[in-house]
PDB file of C-alpha atoms and ligand atoms in Angstrom:
ATOM      1  CA  MET A   1      30.478  12.582   4.106  1.00 69.00           C
ATOM      2  CA  SER A   2      31.020  11.283   0.527  1.00 88.00           C
ATOM      3  CA  THR A   3      28.358   9.062  -1.021  1.00 94.00           C
ATOM      4  CA  GLN A   4      28.170   4.899  -0.442  1.00 96.00           C
ATOM      5  CA  GLN A   5      27.041   1.939  -1.782  1.00 97.00           C
ATOM      6  CA  GLY A   6      25.037  -0.661  -0.187  1.00 97.00           C
ATOM      7  CA  VAL A   7      22.053  -2.632  -0.403  1.00 98.00           C
ATOM      8  CA  VAL A   8      17.883  -2.021   1.687  1.00 97.00           C
ATOM      9  CA  VAL A   9      17.704  -4.746   4.021  1.00 97.00           C
ATOM     10  CA  THR A  10      13.824  -3.449   4.474  1.00 96.00           C
ATOM     11  CA  SER A  11      12.099  -0.788   3.087  1.00 94.00           C
ATOM     12  CA  THR A  12       9.094   0.443   5.164  1.00 87.00           C
ATOM     13  CA  GLY A  13       6.718   4.053   5.094  1.00 77.00           C
ATOM     14  CA  ASN A  14       9.599   6.411   4.736  1.00 82.00           C
ATOM     15  CA  HIS A  15      12.202   5.152   6.015  1.00 90.00           C
ATOM     16  CA  CYS A  16      14.130   2.186   4.955  1.00 94.00           C
ATOM     17  CA  ILE A  17      17.063   0.112   6.560  1.00 95.00           C
ATOM     18  CA  VAL A  18      20.342  -0.034   4.861  1.00 96.00           C
ATOM     19  CA  SER A  19      23.234  -2.448   5.025  1.00 96.00           C
ATOM     20  CA  ASP A  20      26.572  -1.138   3.898  1.00 94.00           C
ATOM     21  CA  ASN A  21      29.788  -2.964   2.504  1.00 89.00           C
ATOM     22  CA  HIS A  22      30.815  -4.248   6.392  1.00 91.00           C
ATOM     23  CA  GLY A  23      27.661  -5.163   6.850  1.00 90.00           C
ATOM     24  CA  ALA A  24      26.390  -2.355   9.420  1.00 93.00           C
ATOM     25  CA  LEU A  25      23.163  -1.434   9.231  1.00 94.00           C
ATOM     26  CA  HIS A  26      21.616   2.254   8.776  1.00 95.00           C
ATOM     27  CA  ARG A  27      17.995   3.586   9.330  1.00 96.00           C
ATOM     28  CA  CYS A  28      18.000   6.024   5.938  1.00 95.00           C
ATOM     29  CA  GLN A  29      15.431   8.745   5.347  1.00 93.00           C
ATOM     30  CA  LEU A  30      14.310   8.745   1.216  1.00 88.00           C
ATOM     31  CA  ARG A  31      14.665  11.882  -0.445  1.00 81.00           C
ATOM     32  CA  GLY A  32      11.441  13.681  -1.510  1.00 73.00           C
ATOM     33  CA  ARG A  33       8.319  11.862  -1.636  1.00 69.00           C
ATOM     34  CA  ARG A  34       8.316  11.705  -5.527  1.00 72.00           C
ATOM     35  CA  GLY A  35      10.128   8.934  -8.058  1.00 73.00           C
ATOM     36  CA  GLN A  36      10.792   5.009  -6.827  1.00 82.00           C
ATOM     37  CA  ARG A  37      10.842   3.893  -3.497  1.00 90.00           C
ATOM     38  CA  PRO A  38      12.868   1.662  -2.749  1.00 94.00           C
ATOM     39  CA  VAL A  39      11.994  -2.035  -1.784  1.00 96.00           C
ATOM     40  CA  CYS A  40      14.133  -4.875  -0.006  1.00 97.00           C
ATOM     41  CA  GLY A  41      17.232  -6.093  -1.956  1.00 98.00           C
ATOM     42  CA  ASP A  42      17.601  -2.720  -3.828  1.00 97.00           C
ATOM     43  CA  TRP A  43      21.572  -1.774  -4.067  1.00 97.00           C
ATOM     44  CA  VAL A  44      21.390   2.649  -3.303  1.00 97.00           C
ATOM     45  CA  SER A  45      23.919   5.167  -3.603  1.00 96.00           C
ATOM     46  CA  TRP A  46      23.252   6.869   0.132  1.00 96.00           C
ATOM     47  CA  GLN A  47      24.537  10.205   1.704  1.00 96.00           C
ATOM     48  CA  PRO A  48      25.433   9.123   5.640  1.00 95.00           C
ATOM     49  CA  LEU A  49      24.313  12.180   8.610  1.00 94.00           C
ATOM     50  CA  GLU A  50      25.175  12.468  11.542  1.00 93.00           C
ATOM     51  CA  GLN A  51      22.643   9.204  12.233  1.00 92.00           C
ATOM     52  CA  GLY A  52      21.278   7.287   9.617  1.00 93.00           C
ATOM     53  CA  GLY A  53      21.818   9.253   6.009  1.00 95.00           C
ATOM     54  CA  VAL A  54      20.116   9.691   3.292  1.00 94.00           C
ATOM     55  CA  ILE A  55      19.273   7.406  -0.058  1.00 94.00           C
ATOM     56  CA  GLU A  56      20.087   9.554  -2.839  1.00 93.00           C
ATOM     57  CA  SER A  57      19.612   6.845  -6.010  1.00 93.00           C
ATOM     58  CA  ILE A  58      18.663   3.256  -6.496  1.00 95.00           C
ATOM     59  CA  SER A  59      20.435   1.490  -9.040  1.00 96.00           C
ATOM     60  CA  PRO A  60      18.536   0.151 -11.378  1.00 96.00           C
ATOM     61  CA  ARG A  61      16.873  -3.188 -10.926  1.00 96.00           C
ATOM     62  CA  ARG A  62      17.474  -6.680 -12.446  1.00 95.00           C
ATOM     63  CA  ASN A  63      14.340  -7.644 -11.474  1.00 95.00           C
ATOM     64  CA  VAL A  64      11.341  -7.255  -9.093  1.00 94.00           C
ATOM     65  CA  LEU A  65       9.311  -9.316  -7.646  1.00 93.00           C
ATOM     66  CA  GLU A  66       5.828  -7.475  -7.573  1.00 90.00           C
ATOM     67  CA  ARG A  67       1.899  -8.775  -6.042  1.00 86.00           C
ATOM     68  CA  GLY A  68      -1.737  -6.563  -6.429  1.00 83.00           C
ATOM     69  CA  ASP A  69      -2.062  -4.500  -3.944  1.00 83.00           C
ATOM     70  CA  PHE A  70      -5.759  -3.899  -2.421  1.00 82.00           C
ATOM     71  CA  ARG A  71      -6.820  -2.747  -5.752  1.00 84.00           C
ATOM     72  CA  GLY A  72      -4.827  -4.296  -7.928  1.00 79.00           C
ATOM     73  CA  HIS A  73      -2.066  -2.759  -8.506  1.00 85.00           C
ATOM     74  CA  PRO A  74       1.252  -4.135  -8.967  1.00 86.00           C
ATOM     75  CA  ARG A  75       2.929  -3.333  -5.535  1.00 88.00           C
ATOM     76  CA  ALA A  76       6.865  -4.387  -5.123  1.00 92.00           C
ATOM     77  CA  LEU A  77       8.210  -6.075  -2.656  1.00 93.00           C
ATOM     78  CA  ALA A  78      11.923  -7.654  -3.270  1.00 96.00           C
ATOM     79  CA  ALA A  79      14.249  -6.610  -6.526  1.00 97.00           C
ATOM     80  CA  ASN A  80      16.997  -8.077  -7.565  1.00 97.00           C
ATOM     81  CA  ILE A  81      16.270 -11.329  -6.840  1.00 97.00           C
ATOM     82  CA  ASP A  82      18.172 -15.019  -8.364  1.00 97.00           C
ATOM     83  CA  ARG A  83      15.117 -17.975  -6.825  1.00 98.00           C
ATOM     84  CA  LEU A  84      12.210 -17.972  -5.219  1.00 98.00           C
ATOM     85  CA  LEU A  85      11.793 -20.108  -2.647  1.00 98.00           C
ATOM     86  CA  LEU A  86       8.307 -21.918  -2.772  1.00 98.00           C
ATOM     87  CA  VAL A  87       8.156 -23.182   1.512  1.00 98.00           C
ATOM     88  CA  ILE A  88       5.465 -25.764   2.029  1.00 97.00           C
ATOM     89  CA  ALA A  89       4.642 -28.121   4.946  1.00 96.00           C
ATOM     90  CA  PRO A  90       2.259 -31.259   6.247  1.00 94.00           C
ATOM     91  CA  VAL A  91       0.754 -28.546   8.067  1.00 93.00           C
ATOM     92  CA  PRO A  92      -0.554 -25.679   7.333  1.00 94.00           C
ATOM     93  CA  LYS A  93      -1.739 -28.282   4.565  1.00 93.00           C
ATOM     94  CA  PRO A  94      -0.533 -26.960   1.345  1.00 95.00           C
ATOM     95  CA  ASP A  95      -3.270 -24.091  -0.578  1.00 96.00           C
ATOM     96  CA  ARG A  96      -2.509 -25.397  -4.224  1.00 96.00           C
ATOM     97  CA  LEU A  97      -4.348 -22.536  -5.500  1.00 97.00           C
ATOM     98  CA  LEU A  98      -1.136 -20.440  -3.885  1.00 97.00           C
ATOM     99  CA  MET A  99       1.279 -22.635  -5.199  1.00 97.00           C
ATOM    100  CA  ASP A 100       0.094 -22.021  -8.713  1.00 98.00           C
ATOM    101  CA  ARG A 101      -0.130 -18.349  -8.008  1.00 97.00           C
ATOM    102  CA  TYR A 102       3.756 -18.943  -7.015  1.00 97.00           C
ATOM    103  CA  CYS A 103       4.213 -20.764 -10.355  1.00 97.00           C
ATOM    104  CA  VAL A 104       2.365 -17.435 -12.484  1.00 97.00           C
ATOM    105  CA  LEU A 105       4.503 -14.787 -10.545  1.00 95.00           C
ATOM    106  CA  ALA A 106       7.778 -16.995 -11.338  1.00 95.00           C
ATOM    107  CA  HIS A 107       7.280 -17.867 -14.545  1.00 94.00           C
ATOM    108  CA  ALA A 108       6.341 -13.431 -14.773  1.00 93.00           C
ATOM    109  CA  MET A 109       9.532 -12.581 -13.493  1.00 92.00           C
ATOM    110  CA  SER A 110      11.444 -15.438 -14.920  1.00 92.00           C
ATOM    111  CA  LEU A 111      12.997 -16.804 -11.710  1.00 94.00           C
ATOM    112  CA  ASP A 112      14.216 -19.861 -10.607  1.00 95.00           C
ATOM    113  CA  LEU A 113      11.244 -21.957  -8.322  1.00 97.00           C
ATOM    114  CA  THR A 114      11.734 -24.270  -6.134  1.00 98.00           C
ATOM    115  CA  ILE A 115       9.370 -25.807  -3.789  1.00 98.00           C
ATOM    116  CA  TRP A 116      11.412 -26.820  -0.408  1.00 98.00           C
ATOM    117  CA  VAL A 117       9.060 -29.032   1.683  1.00 96.00           C
ATOM    118  CA  ASN A 118       9.732 -28.604   5.223  1.00 97.00           C
ATOM    119  CA  LYS A 119       9.193 -30.206   8.494  1.00 96.00           C
ATOM    120  CA  ALA A 120       9.976 -33.661   6.879  1.00 94.00           C
ATOM    121  CA  ASP A 121      10.382 -34.796  10.514  1.00 95.00           C
ATOM    122  CA  ILE A 122       6.989 -35.199  10.686  1.00 93.00           C
ATOM    123  CA  ALA A 123       5.264 -35.765   7.556  1.00 84.00           C
ATOM    124  CA  ASP A 124       4.746 -39.945   7.020  1.00 75.00           C
ATOM    125  CA  GLU A 125       6.734 -40.687   3.158  1.00 69.00           C
ATOM    126  CA  ASP A 126       3.623 -41.680   0.975  1.00 66.00           C
ATOM    127  CA  ASP A 127       1.489 -39.208   2.195  1.00 77.00           C
ATOM    128  CA  ALA A 128      -0.567 -36.798   0.335  1.00 84.00           C
ATOM    129  CA  LEU A 129       1.938 -34.328   0.866  1.00 89.00           C
ATOM    130  CA  THR A 130       4.060 -36.554  -1.292  1.00 90.00           C
ATOM    131  CA  GLN A 131       1.385 -36.364  -4.075  1.00 89.00           C
ATOM    132  CA  VAL A 132       1.072 -33.113  -3.938  1.00 91.00           C
ATOM    133  CA  ILE A 133       4.978 -32.957  -5.128  1.00 92.00           C
ATOM    134  CA  GLU A 134       4.898 -35.512  -7.599  1.00 92.00           C
ATOM    135  CA  GLN A 135       2.535 -33.358  -9.212  1.00 91.00           C
ATOM    136  CA  TYR A 136       4.939 -30.691  -9.560  1.00 95.00           C
ATOM    137  CA  ALA A 137       7.876 -32.255 -10.332  1.00 95.00           C
ATOM    138  CA  ALA A 138       5.809 -33.830 -12.752  1.00 91.00           C
ATOM    139  CA  PHE A 139       5.920 -30.915 -14.672  1.00 89.00           C
ATOM    140  CA  GLY A 140       9.830 -30.239 -14.460  1.00 91.00           C
ATOM    141  CA  LEU A 141       9.976 -27.954 -11.102  1.00 95.00           C
ATOM    142  CA  THR A 142      13.159 -29.472  -8.988  1.00 95.00           C
ATOM    143  CA  THR A 143      11.540 -29.940  -4.818  1.00 96.00           C
ATOM    144  CA  LEU A 144      13.251 -30.346  -2.180  1.00 97.00           C
ATOM    145  CA  ARG A 145      12.191 -32.433   1.285  1.00 95.00           C
ATOM    146  CA  GLY A 146      13.863 -31.342   4.395  1.00 97.00           C
ATOM    147  CA  SER A 147      13.293 -29.863   7.702  1.00 97.00           C
ATOM    148  CA  ALA A 148      14.456 -26.691   9.364  1.00 97.00           C
ATOM    149  CA  LEU A 149      13.867 -28.319  12.843  1.00 96.00           C
ATOM    150  CA  THR A 150      16.489 -30.918  12.501  1.00 97.00           C
ATOM    151  CA  GLY A 151      18.841 -29.677   9.909  1.00 97.00           C
ATOM    152  CA  ASP A 152      17.244 -32.857   7.289  1.00 97.00           C
ATOM    153  CA  GLY A 153      17.910 -31.396   3.865  1.00 98.00           C
ATOM    154  CA  MET A 154      20.341 -28.617   3.868  1.00 97.00           C
ATOM    155  CA  ALA A 155      22.935 -29.105   2.239  1.00 97.00           C
ATOM    156  CA  ALA A 156      21.283 -29.848  -0.436  1.00 98.00           C
ATOM    157  CA  LEU A 157      19.975 -27.200  -0.400  1.00 97.00           C
ATOM    158  CA  GLU A 158      23.248 -24.689   0.410  1.00 96.00           C
ATOM    159  CA  ARG A 159      24.578 -26.551  -3.396  1.00 96.00           C
ATOM    160  CA  LEU A 160      21.204 -25.619  -5.207  1.00 97.00           C
ATOM    161  CA  THR A 161      22.074 -21.966  -4.161  1.00 97.00           C
ATOM    162  CA  ALA A 162      24.597 -21.473  -3.244  1.00 96.00           C
ATOM    163  CA  GLY A 163      25.768 -17.331  -3.489  1.00 97.00           C
ATOM    164  CA  GLU A 164      22.147 -16.642  -5.143  1.00 97.00           C
ATOM    165  CA  SER A 165      19.439 -14.392  -3.419  1.00 98.00           C
ATOM    166  CA  VAL A 166      16.685 -15.992  -2.489  1.00 98.00           C
ATOM    167  CA  ILE A 167      13.469 -15.387  -1.414  1.00 98.00           C
ATOM    168  CA  LEU A 168      10.966 -17.931   1.129  1.00 98.00           C
ATOM    169  CA  ALA A 169       7.492 -17.579   0.172  1.00 97.00           C
ATOM    170  CA  GLY A 170       4.606 -19.497   1.256  1.00 96.00           C
ATOM    171  CA  GLN A 171       1.789 -19.499   4.085  1.00 96.00           C
ATOM    172  CA  SER A 172       2.487 -18.426   7.500  1.00 94.00           C
ATOM    173  CA  GLY A 173       3.725 -21.329   9.978  1.00 95.00           C
ATOM    174  CA  VAL A 174       5.558 -23.066   7.522  1.00 96.00           C
ATOM    175  CA  GLY A 175       8.618 -22.815   8.349  1.00 96.00           C
ATOM    176  CA  LYS A 176      10.537 -20.206   6.340  1.00 97.00           C
ATOM    177  CA  SER A 177      12.097 -18.011   9.467  1.00 96.00           C
ATOM    178  CA  SER A 178      12.947 -20.584  10.756  1.00 96.00           C
ATOM    179  CA  LEU A 179      14.194 -21.777   7.742  1.00 97.00           C
ATOM    180  CA  THR A 180      16.371 -19.024   7.046  1.00 97.00           C
ATOM    181  CA  GLN A 181      17.591 -19.301  10.722  1.00 95.00           C
ATOM    182  CA  ARG A 182      19.200 -22.758  10.260  1.00 96.00           C
ATOM    183  CA  LEU A 183      21.012 -21.277   7.078  1.00 96.00           C
ATOM    184  CA  ILE A 184      21.949 -18.392   8.417  1.00 95.00           C
ATOM    185  CA  PRO A 185      23.201 -19.983  12.419  1.00 90.00           C
ATOM    186  CA  HIS A 186      24.583 -16.359  13.727  1.00 89.00           C
ATOM    187  CA  LEU A 187      20.764 -15.106  13.230  1.00 89.00           C
ATOM    188  CA  ASP A 188      18.744 -14.965  16.104  1.00 82.00           C
ATOM    189  CA  LEU A 189      14.578 -14.816  14.346  1.00 79.00           C
ATOM    190  CA  ARG A 190      12.375 -14.788  16.566  1.00 72.00           C
ATOM    191  CA  ILE A 191      10.300 -17.568  15.995  1.00 66.00           C
ATOM    192  CA  GLY A 192       6.800 -18.646  15.611  1.00 58.00           C
ATOM    193  CA  GLU A 193       5.856 -20.421  19.646  1.00 50.00           C
ATOM    194  CA  ILE A 194       3.629 -18.891  21.040  1.00 45.00           C
ATOM    195  CA  SER A 195       5.286 -16.639  23.744  1.00 42.00           C
ATOM    196  CA  SER A 196       4.721 -17.868  27.184  1.00 48.00           C
ATOM    197  CA  ALA A 197       4.408 -14.309  29.186  1.00 49.00           C
ATOM    198  CA  SER A 198       1.606 -13.410  27.456  1.00 48.00           C
ATOM    199  CA  GLY A 199       0.512 -16.348  25.869  1.00 49.00           C
ATOM    200  CA  GLN A 200      -0.731 -14.666  23.062  1.00 51.00           C
ATOM    201  CA  GLY A 201       0.531 -14.482  19.088  1.00 55.00           C
ATOM    202  CA  ARG A 202       3.272 -16.836  17.169  1.00 65.00           C
ATOM    203  CA  HIS A 203       6.554 -14.250  16.050  1.00 81.00           C
ATOM    204  CA  THR A 204       5.021 -14.213  12.685  1.00 89.00           C
ATOM    205  CA  THR A 205       6.558 -11.899  10.510  1.00 90.00           C
ATOM    206  CA  THR A 206       5.440  -8.696   9.100  1.00 88.00           C
ATOM    207  CA  GLU A 207       8.529  -7.127   7.389  1.00 91.00           C
ATOM    208  CA  THR A 208      10.307  -8.850   3.992  1.00 94.00           C
ATOM    209  CA  THR A 209      14.044  -8.459   5.622  1.00 96.00           C
ATOM    210  CA  ARG A 210      17.267  -9.146   2.983  1.00 97.00           C
ATOM    211  CA  PHE A 211      19.842 -11.486   4.972  1.00 96.00           C
ATOM    212  CA  ALA A 212      23.486 -12.128   3.502  1.00 96.00           C
ATOM    213  CA  ARG A 213      24.584 -15.440   3.633  1.00 95.00           C
ATOM    214  CA  PRO A 214      27.917 -16.140   5.351  1.00 92.00           C
ATOM    215  CA  GLN A 215      29.050 -17.911   1.788  1.00 90.00           C
ATOM    216  CA  GLY A 216      28.026 -14.979  -0.402  1.00 93.00           C
ATOM    217  CA  GLY A 217      24.206 -14.627  -1.484  1.00 95.00           C
ATOM    218  CA  ALA A 218      21.593 -13.413   0.476  1.00 97.00           C
ATOM    219  CA  LEU A 219      18.098 -14.310   1.883  1.00 98.00           C
ATOM    220  CA  ILE A 220      14.691 -12.552   1.906  1.00 97.00           C
ATOM    221  CA  ASP A 221      12.849 -13.638   3.943  1.00 97.00           C
ATOM    222  CA  SER A 222       9.372 -12.557   3.674  1.00 94.00           C
ATOM    223  CA  PRO A 223       5.940 -12.358   6.110  1.00 92.00           C
ATOM    224  CA  GLY A 224       3.390 -15.743   5.155  1.00 92.00           C
ATOM    225  CA  VAL A 225       0.362 -14.652   2.526  1.00 88.00           C
ATOM    226  CA  ARG A 226      -2.902 -16.420   2.550  1.00 89.00           C
ATOM    227  CA  THR A 227      -2.864 -15.557  -1.139  1.00 89.00           C
ATOM    228  CA  LEU A 228      -1.491 -13.094  -4.227  1.00 90.00           C
ATOM    229  CA  ARG A 229      -3.284 -11.076  -6.799  1.00 89.00           C
ATOM    230  CA  LEU A 230      -1.895 -11.458  -9.881  1.00 90.00           C
ATOM    231  CA  ASP A 231      -5.024  -9.525 -11.448  1.00 87.00           C
ATOM    232  CA  HIS A 232      -2.015  -7.708 -13.546  1.00 88.00           C
ATOM    233  CA  LEU A 233      -1.053 -10.126 -15.559  1.00 91.00           C
ATOM    234  CA  SER A 234      -2.159 -11.480 -19.009  1.00 94.00           C
ATOM    235  CA  PRO A 235      -3.731 -14.535 -19.749  1.00 92.00           C
ATOM    236  CA  ARG A 236      -1.049 -15.518 -21.522  1.00 92.00           C
ATOM    237  CA  ALA A 237       0.944 -14.723 -18.565  1.00 94.00           C
ATOM    238  CA  VAL A 238      -1.349 -16.852 -16.423  1.00 96.00           C
ATOM    239  CA  LEU A 239      -0.147 -19.662 -18.854  1.00 95.00           C
ATOM    240  CA  HIS A 240       3.272 -19.682 -18.454  1.00 95.00           C
ATOM    241  CA  GLY A 241       2.751 -20.890 -15.154  1.00 96.00           C
ATOM    242  CA  PHE A 242       1.100 -24.396 -16.291  1.00 96.00           C
ATOM    243  CA  PRO A 243       3.520 -25.063 -19.485  1.00 95.00           C
ATOM    244  CA  GLU A 244       2.179 -29.083 -19.020  1.00 94.00           C
ATOM    245  CA  ILE A 245      -1.113 -27.351 -19.654  1.00 94.00           C
ATOM    246  CA  ALA A 246      -0.239 -25.008 -21.827  1.00 94.00           C
ATOM    247  CA  SER A 247       1.809 -27.997 -24.178  1.00 92.00           C
ATOM    248  CA  VAL A 248      -2.073 -29.535 -24.307  1.00 94.00           C
ATOM    249  CA  THR A 249      -3.990 -26.777 -25.654  1.00 92.00           C
ATOM    250  CA  GLN A 250      -1.622 -26.524 -29.065  1.00 91.00           C
ATOM    251  CA  GLN A 251      -3.307 -29.763 -29.565  1.00 94.00           C
ATOM    252  CA  CYS A 252      -7.138 -28.898 -29.571  1.00 94.00           C
ATOM    253  CA  ARG A 253      -9.003 -29.147 -32.478  1.00 95.00           C
ATOM    254  CA  PHE A 254      -9.985 -25.304 -32.467  1.00 94.00           C
ATOM    255  CA  ARG A 255      -7.919 -22.674 -31.474  1.00 89.00           C
ATOM    256  CA  ASP A 256     -10.230 -20.608 -29.630  1.00 88.00           C
ATOM    257  CA  CYS A 257     -11.190 -23.478 -27.438  1.00 90.00           C
ATOM    258  CA  HIS A 258     -12.655 -22.857 -23.851  1.00 85.00           C
ATOM    259  CA  HIS A 259     -12.150 -26.543 -22.797  1.00 86.00           C
ATOM    260  CA  SER A 260     -15.497 -27.944 -21.972  1.00 84.00           C
ATOM    261  CA  GLN A 261     -18.013 -29.016 -24.129  1.00 88.00           C
ATOM    262  CA  GLU A 262     -15.990 -28.149 -27.480  1.00 91.00           C
ATOM    263  CA  PRO A 263     -14.771 -31.314 -29.448  1.00 94.00           C
ATOM    264  CA  ASP A 264     -11.282 -33.008 -29.788  1.00 95.00           C
ATOM    265  CA  CYS A 265     -10.121 -30.983 -26.934  1.00 94.00           C
ATOM    266  CA  ALA A 266      -6.785 -32.820 -25.861  1.00 95.00           C
ATOM    267  CA  VAL A 267      -6.649 -30.825 -22.686  1.00 91.00           C
ATOM    268  CA  LYS A 268     -10.156 -32.984 -21.695  1.00 90.00           C
ATOM    269  CA  ALA A 269      -8.761 -36.109 -22.978  1.00 93.00           C
ATOM    270  CA  ALA A 270      -5.676 -35.423 -20.874  1.00 92.00           C
ATOM    271  CA  ILE A 271      -7.323 -35.054 -17.557  1.00 88.00           C
ATOM    272  CA  ALA A 272      -8.652 -38.544 -18.651  1.00 90.00           C
ATOM    273  CA  SER A 273      -6.000 -40.377 -19.455  1.00 91.00           C
ATOM    274  CA  ALA A 274      -4.520 -38.054 -15.405  1.00 86.00           C
ATOM    275  CA  ALA A 275      -1.640 -36.989 -17.847  1.00 87.00           C
ATOM    276  CA  ILE A 276      -3.437 -33.236 -16.538  1.00 90.00           C
ATOM    277  CA  ASP A 277      -3.855 -32.866 -12.103  1.00 92.00           C
ATOM    278  CA  PRO A 278      -7.503 -31.705 -12.344  1.00 90.00           C
ATOM    279  CA  GLN A 279      -6.468 -29.030  -9.210  1.00 93.00           C
ATOM    280  CA  ARG A 280      -3.443 -27.777 -11.590  1.00 95.00           C
ATOM    281  CA  LEU A 281      -6.500 -26.942 -14.344  1.00 93.00           C
ATOM    282  CA  GLU A 282      -9.131 -25.941 -11.688  1.00 94.00           C
ATOM    283  CA  SER A 283      -6.381 -22.946 -10.536  1.00 97.00           C
ATOM    284  CA  TRP A 284      -5.273 -22.185 -14.349  1.00 95.00           C
ATOM    285  CA  ARG A 285      -9.320 -21.758 -14.466  1.00 94.00           C
ATOM    286  CA  THR A 286      -9.284 -19.121 -11.471  1.00 96.00           C
ATOM    287  CA  LEU A 287      -6.140 -17.512 -12.379  1.00 96.00           C
ATOM    288  CA  THR A 288      -7.508 -16.517 -16.243  1.00 94.00           C
ATOM    289  CA  ALA A 289     -10.626 -15.540 -15.122  1.00 93.00           C
ATOM    290  CA  GLU A 290      -8.523 -12.680 -12.507  1.00 92.00           C
ATOM    291  CA  SER A 291      -6.200 -11.732 -15.114  1.00 90.00           C
ATOM    292  CA  THR A 292      -6.222  -8.545 -17.562  1.00 82.00           C
ATOM    293  CA  ASP A 293      -7.059  -8.894 -21.432  1.00 76.00           C
ATOM    294  CA  ASP A 294      -3.301  -8.077 -22.882  1.00 65.00           C
TER     295      ASP A 294
HETATM  296  N1  LIG B   1       8.459 -29.870  13.964  1.00 52.45           N
HETATM  297  C1  LIG B   1       8.650 -29.515  12.548  1.00 52.45           C
HETATM  298  N2  LIG B   1       8.685 -27.744  13.134  1.00 52.45           N
HETATM  299  C2  LIG B   1       8.905 -26.697  12.562  1.00 52.45           C
HETATM  300  C3  LIG B   1       9.952 -26.821  11.043  1.00 52.45           C
HETATM  301  N3  LIG B   1       9.830 -25.646  11.061  1.00 52.45           N
HETATM  302  C4  LIG B   1       9.604 -24.543  11.591  1.00 52.45           C
HETATM  303  N4  LIG B   1       8.982 -25.193  12.553  1.00 52.45           N
HETATM  304  C5  LIG B   1       7.741 -24.755  13.503  1.00 52.45           C
HETATM  305  O1  LIG B   1       6.090 -24.470  12.707  1.00 52.45           O
HETATM  306  C6  LIG B   1       6.676 -23.275  13.767  1.00 52.45           C
HETATM  307  C7  LIG B   1       6.511 -21.215  12.663  1.00 52.45           C
HETATM  308  O2  LIG B   1       7.626 -21.436  12.211  1.00 52.45           O
HETATM  309  P1  LIG B   1       8.358 -19.541  11.403  1.00 52.45           P
HETATM  310  O3  LIG B   1       9.873 -20.210  10.618  1.00 52.45           O
HETATM  311  O4  LIG B   1       8.268 -19.427  12.218  1.00 52.45           O
HETATM  312  O5  LIG B   1       7.139 -20.366  10.229  1.00 52.45           O
HETATM  313  P2  LIG B   1       7.245 -18.906   8.662  1.00 52.45           P
HETATM  314  O6  LIG B   1       6.923 -19.406   7.913  1.00 52.45           O
HETATM  315  O7  LIG B   1       8.002 -18.335   9.080  1.00 52.45           O
HETATM  316  O8  LIG B   1       5.803 -17.775   9.615  1.00 52.45           O
HETATM  317  P3  LIG B   1       5.587 -16.373   9.531  1.00 52.45           P
HETATM  318  O9  LIG B   1       6.104 -15.857   9.565  1.00 52.45           O
HETATM  319  O10 LIG B   1       3.829 -16.584   9.792  1.00 52.45           O
HETATM  320  O11 LIG B   1       5.421 -16.412   7.495  1.00 52.45           O
HETATM  321  C8  LIG B   1       7.223 -23.031  14.721  1.00 52.45           C
HETATM  322  O12 LIG B   1       6.602 -23.712  15.444  1.00 52.45           O
HETATM  323  C9  LIG B   1       8.359 -23.015  13.875  1.00 52.45           C
HETATM  324  O13 LIG B   1       9.237 -24.408  15.266  1.00 52.45           O
HETATM  325  C10 LIG B   1      10.248 -28.732  10.904  1.00 52.45           C
HETATM  326  O14 LIG B   1      11.328 -28.402   9.714  1.00 52.45           O
HETATM  327  N5  LIG B   1      10.245 -29.080  11.986  1.00 52.45           N
HETATM  328 MG1  LIG B   2       8.437 -15.782   9.585  1.00 52.45          MG
HETATM  329 ZN1  LIG B   3      -9.755 -27.644 -25.347  1.00 52.45          ZN
END
């Protein structure tokens, strides 16, 4: 049989699931152990076998989302993405440092970043969450609010992301899979309720998986994370994730200002006047300390 084109739906150890041009799924082996490993979202050429197939080649990637593995080496998670949808919710409580890690990652990849505030059905209008969102909206991030449970806010989200490949990321339990299910209703995702039969565990997502959207584009549902290693990035790349701090640092008197004891420090002045959120500054310091000098 002749070579076919397809897109990687999910990729594990030594095989991946490829969706062909008609949306049919095929379990494909990788050819050999060397060379690039396909990741979710890769466009590939594959050769059908009697059962499943073999990946022949991976098309050049438009971009690839990488995080540090346990040693800090970059590890590809997904490719060919238009937008990172950072999902937060009133519960579990947003982890500000994690949010800032995603800001840095999205900037390093030149991805559009949008914050989706989920579970609006259980959030008060004037809660702590609103304050968090305002901090991010203030330096230009798009934030949208809604509920995967009630469907509230979906039209705006659809409009913003129409035709795009969107990866949903964030803490476990914020509702990434629920949102994916809501936006692509014909899916049958198992979502985080406690299994009543065993009483054990939630249906937490374990593989990064791409789902084609009926109107074009795709949603990539990813497992919840507690943290995101970015130590393969440089201090400069980190600073790009903090545009409101980057613009202020240029006004410090000393070019190598550490923004602690130096006179005429614009960053300290900006904190004093509440122009910079102290938590963002703390995140920036933490991520800069973790980063690798270039
Ligand atoms: N009230 C409310 N509950 C929601 C909403 N979205 C999701 N949930 C619930 O939150 C829990 C977690 O939802 P999931 O969609 O599994 O969360 P997830 O982000 O995919 O979690 P991981 O796969 O572990 O990363 C489930 O019990 C959902 O029913 C929402 O908009 N409102
Ligand atoms: Mg999930
Ligand atoms: Zn300074």
